JSON list of C-alpha atoms in Angstrom, two decimals:
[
{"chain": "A", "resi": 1, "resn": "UNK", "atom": "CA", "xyz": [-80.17, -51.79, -66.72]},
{"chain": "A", "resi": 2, "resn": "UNK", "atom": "CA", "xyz": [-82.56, -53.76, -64.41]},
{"chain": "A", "resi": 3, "resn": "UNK", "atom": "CA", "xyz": [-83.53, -51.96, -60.86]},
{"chain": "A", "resi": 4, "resn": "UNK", "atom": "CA", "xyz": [-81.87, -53.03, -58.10]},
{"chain": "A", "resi": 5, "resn": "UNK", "atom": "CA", "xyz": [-84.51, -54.31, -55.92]},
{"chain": "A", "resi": 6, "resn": "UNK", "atom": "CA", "xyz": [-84.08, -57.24, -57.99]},
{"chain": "A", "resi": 7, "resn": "UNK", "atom": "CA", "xyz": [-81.35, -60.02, -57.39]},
{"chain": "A", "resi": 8, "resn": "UNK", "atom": "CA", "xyz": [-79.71, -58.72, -60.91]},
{"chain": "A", "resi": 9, "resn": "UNK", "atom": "CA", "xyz": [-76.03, -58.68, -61.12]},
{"chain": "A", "resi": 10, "resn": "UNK", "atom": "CA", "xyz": [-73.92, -56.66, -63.36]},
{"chain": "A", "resi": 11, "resn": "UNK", "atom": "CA", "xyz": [-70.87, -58.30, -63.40]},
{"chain": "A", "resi": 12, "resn": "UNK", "atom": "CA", "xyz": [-72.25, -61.89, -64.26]},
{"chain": "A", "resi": 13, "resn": "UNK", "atom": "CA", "xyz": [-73.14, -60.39, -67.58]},
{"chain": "A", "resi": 14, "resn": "UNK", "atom": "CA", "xyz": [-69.83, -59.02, -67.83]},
{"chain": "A", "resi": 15, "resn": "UNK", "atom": "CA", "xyz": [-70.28, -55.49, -67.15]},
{"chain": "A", "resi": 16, "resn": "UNK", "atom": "CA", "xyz": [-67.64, -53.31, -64.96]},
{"chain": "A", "resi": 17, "resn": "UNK", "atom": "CA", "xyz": [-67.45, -50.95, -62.49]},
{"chain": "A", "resi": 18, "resn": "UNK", "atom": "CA", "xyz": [-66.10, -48.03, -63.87]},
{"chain": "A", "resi": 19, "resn": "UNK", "atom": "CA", "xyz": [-63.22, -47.74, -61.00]},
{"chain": "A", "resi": 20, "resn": "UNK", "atom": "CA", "xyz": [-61.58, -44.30, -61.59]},
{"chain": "A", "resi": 21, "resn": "UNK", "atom": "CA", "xyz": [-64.66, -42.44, -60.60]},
{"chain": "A", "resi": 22, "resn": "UNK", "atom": "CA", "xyz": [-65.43, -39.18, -58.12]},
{"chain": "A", "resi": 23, "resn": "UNK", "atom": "CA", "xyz": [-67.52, -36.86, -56.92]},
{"chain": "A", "resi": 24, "resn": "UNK", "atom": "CA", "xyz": [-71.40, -37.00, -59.11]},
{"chain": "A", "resi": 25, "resn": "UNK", "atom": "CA", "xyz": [-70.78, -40.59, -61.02]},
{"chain": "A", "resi": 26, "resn": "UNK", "atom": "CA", "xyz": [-70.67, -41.99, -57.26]},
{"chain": "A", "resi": 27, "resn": "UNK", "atom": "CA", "xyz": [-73.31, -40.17, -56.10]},
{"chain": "A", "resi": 28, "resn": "UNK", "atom": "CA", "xyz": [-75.52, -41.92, -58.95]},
{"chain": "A", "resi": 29, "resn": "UNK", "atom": "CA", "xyz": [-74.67, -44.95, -57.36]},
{"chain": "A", "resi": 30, "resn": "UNK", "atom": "CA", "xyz": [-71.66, -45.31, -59.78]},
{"chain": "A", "resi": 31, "resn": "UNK", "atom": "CA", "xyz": [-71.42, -46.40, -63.42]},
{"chain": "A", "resi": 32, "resn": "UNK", "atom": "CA", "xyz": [-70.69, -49.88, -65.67]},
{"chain": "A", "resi": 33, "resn": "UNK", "atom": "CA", "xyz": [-69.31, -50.34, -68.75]},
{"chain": "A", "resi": 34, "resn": "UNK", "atom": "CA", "xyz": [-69.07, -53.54, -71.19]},
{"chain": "A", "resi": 35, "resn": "UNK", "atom": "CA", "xyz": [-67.26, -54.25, -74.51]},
{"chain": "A", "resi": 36, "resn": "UNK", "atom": "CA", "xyz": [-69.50, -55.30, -77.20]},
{"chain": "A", "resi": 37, "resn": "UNK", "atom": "CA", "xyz": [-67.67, -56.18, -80.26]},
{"chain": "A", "resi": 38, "resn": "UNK", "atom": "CA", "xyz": [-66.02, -52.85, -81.15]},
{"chain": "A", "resi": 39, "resn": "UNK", "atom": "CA", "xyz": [-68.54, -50.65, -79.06]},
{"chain": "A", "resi": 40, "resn": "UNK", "atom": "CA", "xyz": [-68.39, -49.92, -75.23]},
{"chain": "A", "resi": 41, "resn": "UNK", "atom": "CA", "xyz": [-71.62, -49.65, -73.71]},
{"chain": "A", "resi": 42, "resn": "UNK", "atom": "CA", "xyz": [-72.72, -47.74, -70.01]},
{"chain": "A", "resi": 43, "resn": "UNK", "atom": "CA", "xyz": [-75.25, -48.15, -67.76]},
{"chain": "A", "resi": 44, "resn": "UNK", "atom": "CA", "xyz": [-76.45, -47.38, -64.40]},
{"chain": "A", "resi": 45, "resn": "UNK", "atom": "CA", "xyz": [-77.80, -49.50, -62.11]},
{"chain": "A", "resi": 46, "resn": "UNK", "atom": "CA", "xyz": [-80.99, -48.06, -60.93]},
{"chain": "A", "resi": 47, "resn": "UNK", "atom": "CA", "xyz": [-82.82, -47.54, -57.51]},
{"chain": "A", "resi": 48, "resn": "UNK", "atom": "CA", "xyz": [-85.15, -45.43, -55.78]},
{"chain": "A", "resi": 49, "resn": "UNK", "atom": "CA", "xyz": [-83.26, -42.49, -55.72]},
{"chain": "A", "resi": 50, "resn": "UNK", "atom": "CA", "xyz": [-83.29, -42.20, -59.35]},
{"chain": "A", "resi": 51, "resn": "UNK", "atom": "CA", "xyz": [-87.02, -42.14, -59.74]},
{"chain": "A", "resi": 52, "resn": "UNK", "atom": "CA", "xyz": [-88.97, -39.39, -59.89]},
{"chain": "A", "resi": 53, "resn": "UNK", "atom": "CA", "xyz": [-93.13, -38.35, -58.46]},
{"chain": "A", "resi": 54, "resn": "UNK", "atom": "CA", "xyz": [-94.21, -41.22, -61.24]},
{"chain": "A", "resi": 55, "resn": "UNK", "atom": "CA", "xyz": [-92.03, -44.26, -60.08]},
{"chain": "A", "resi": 56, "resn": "UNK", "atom": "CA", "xyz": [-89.84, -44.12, -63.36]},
{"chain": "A", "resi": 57, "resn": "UNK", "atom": "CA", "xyz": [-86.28, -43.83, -63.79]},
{"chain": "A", "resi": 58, "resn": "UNK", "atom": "CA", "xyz": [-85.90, -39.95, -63.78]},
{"chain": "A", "resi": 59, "resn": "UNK", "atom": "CA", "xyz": [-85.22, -38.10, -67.23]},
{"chain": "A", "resi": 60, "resn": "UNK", "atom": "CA", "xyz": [-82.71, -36.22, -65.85]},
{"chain": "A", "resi": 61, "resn": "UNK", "atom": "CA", "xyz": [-80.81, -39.28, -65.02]},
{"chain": "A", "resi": 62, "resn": "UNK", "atom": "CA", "xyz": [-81.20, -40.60, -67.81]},
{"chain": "A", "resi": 63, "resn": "UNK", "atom": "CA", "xyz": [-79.41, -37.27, -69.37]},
{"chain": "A", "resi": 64, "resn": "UNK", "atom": "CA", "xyz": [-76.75, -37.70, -66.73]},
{"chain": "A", "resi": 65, "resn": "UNK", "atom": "CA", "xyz": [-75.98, -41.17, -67.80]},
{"chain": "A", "resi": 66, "resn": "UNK", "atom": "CA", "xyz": [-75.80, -40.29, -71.54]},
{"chain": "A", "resi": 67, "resn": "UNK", "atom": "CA", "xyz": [-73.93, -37.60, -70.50]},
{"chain": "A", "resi": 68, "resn": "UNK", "atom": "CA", "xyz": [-71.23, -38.84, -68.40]},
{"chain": "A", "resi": 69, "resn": "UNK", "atom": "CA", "xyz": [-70.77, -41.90, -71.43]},
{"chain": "A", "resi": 70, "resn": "UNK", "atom": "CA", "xyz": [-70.52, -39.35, -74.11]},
{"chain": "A", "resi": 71, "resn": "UNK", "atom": "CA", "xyz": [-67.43, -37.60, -72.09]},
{"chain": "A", "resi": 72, "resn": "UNK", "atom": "CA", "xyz": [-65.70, -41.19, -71.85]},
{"chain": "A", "resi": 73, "resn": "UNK", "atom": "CA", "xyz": [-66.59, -42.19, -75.19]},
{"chain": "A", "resi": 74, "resn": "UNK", "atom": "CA", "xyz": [-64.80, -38.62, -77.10]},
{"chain": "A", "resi": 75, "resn": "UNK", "atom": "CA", "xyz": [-62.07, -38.33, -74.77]},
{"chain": "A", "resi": 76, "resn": "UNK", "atom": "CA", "xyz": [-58.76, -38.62, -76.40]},
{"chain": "A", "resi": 77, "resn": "UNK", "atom": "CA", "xyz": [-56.61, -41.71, -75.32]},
{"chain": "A", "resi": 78, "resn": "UNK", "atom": "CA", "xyz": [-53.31, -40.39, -74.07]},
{"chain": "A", "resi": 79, "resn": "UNK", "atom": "CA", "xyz": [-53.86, -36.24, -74.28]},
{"chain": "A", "resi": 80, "resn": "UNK", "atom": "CA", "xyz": [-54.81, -36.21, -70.81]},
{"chain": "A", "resi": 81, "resn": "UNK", "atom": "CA", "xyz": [-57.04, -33.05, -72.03]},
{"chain": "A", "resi": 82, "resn": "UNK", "atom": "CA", "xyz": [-60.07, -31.61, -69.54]},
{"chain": "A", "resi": 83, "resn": "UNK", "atom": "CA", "xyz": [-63.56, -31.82, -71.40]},
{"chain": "A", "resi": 84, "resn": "UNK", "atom": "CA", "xyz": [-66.65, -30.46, -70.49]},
{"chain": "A", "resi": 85, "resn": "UNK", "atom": "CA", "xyz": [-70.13, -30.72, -71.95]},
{"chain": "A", "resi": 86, "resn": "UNK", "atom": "CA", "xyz": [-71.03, -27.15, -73.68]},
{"chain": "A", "resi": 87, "resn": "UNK", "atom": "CA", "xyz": [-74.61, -28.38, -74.27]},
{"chain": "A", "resi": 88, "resn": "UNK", "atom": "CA", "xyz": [-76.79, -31.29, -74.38]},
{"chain": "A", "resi": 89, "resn": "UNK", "atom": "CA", "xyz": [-80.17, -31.33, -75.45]},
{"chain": "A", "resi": 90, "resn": "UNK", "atom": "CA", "xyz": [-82.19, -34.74, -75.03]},
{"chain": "A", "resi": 91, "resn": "UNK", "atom": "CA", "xyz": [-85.31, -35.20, -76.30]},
{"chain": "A", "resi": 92, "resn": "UNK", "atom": "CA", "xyz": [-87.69, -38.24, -74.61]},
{"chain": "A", "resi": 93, "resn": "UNK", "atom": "CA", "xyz": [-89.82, -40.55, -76.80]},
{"chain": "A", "resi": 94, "resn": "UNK", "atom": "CA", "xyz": [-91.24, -42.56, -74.12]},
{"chain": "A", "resi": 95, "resn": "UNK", "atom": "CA", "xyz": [-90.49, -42.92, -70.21]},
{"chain": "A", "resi": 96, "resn": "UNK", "atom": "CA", "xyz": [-87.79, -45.32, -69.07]},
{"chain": "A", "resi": 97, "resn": "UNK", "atom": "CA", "xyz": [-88.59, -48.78, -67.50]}
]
């Protein structure tokens, strides 16, 4: 998603606030989400908190992101069930802009 030293909005492209979040997702700055079709997609709007010595989105928010999506994407509706990630390994093919 677009930095937020622009005038971008989120929700006038029909993303969401992901509401029901605590702790690390709102120290991020907090998390969207949007339907597409049958997919949901996250993002993160980004600042200059997330960037690291280079002025780019940091990789290791970029792992966080993919991270915290992949927990709401395999989570099972209704089973209430605590998940946490066992490993994650992320391999970068070019930096973010």
């Amino acid at each position: 998603m677009p930095d937020t030293n622009s005038d971008y909005d989120p929700a006038q492209e029909g993303w969401q606030r992901m509401e029901d979040e605590f702790g690390y997702p709102l120290r991020m700055g907090g998390f969207w989400k949007k339907r597409d079709g049958d997919q949901t997609l996250y993002g993160l709007l980004t600042d200059e908190r997330h960037r690291n010595r280079n002025h780019r989105v940091h990789g290791g928010v970029v792992a966080g992101l993919a991270d915290h999506a992949l927990g709401y994407t395999t989570v099972d509706p209704g089973q209430g069930r605590a998940q946490v990630t066992v490993q994650l390994d992320v391999q970068f093919v070019a930096s973010p802009h």
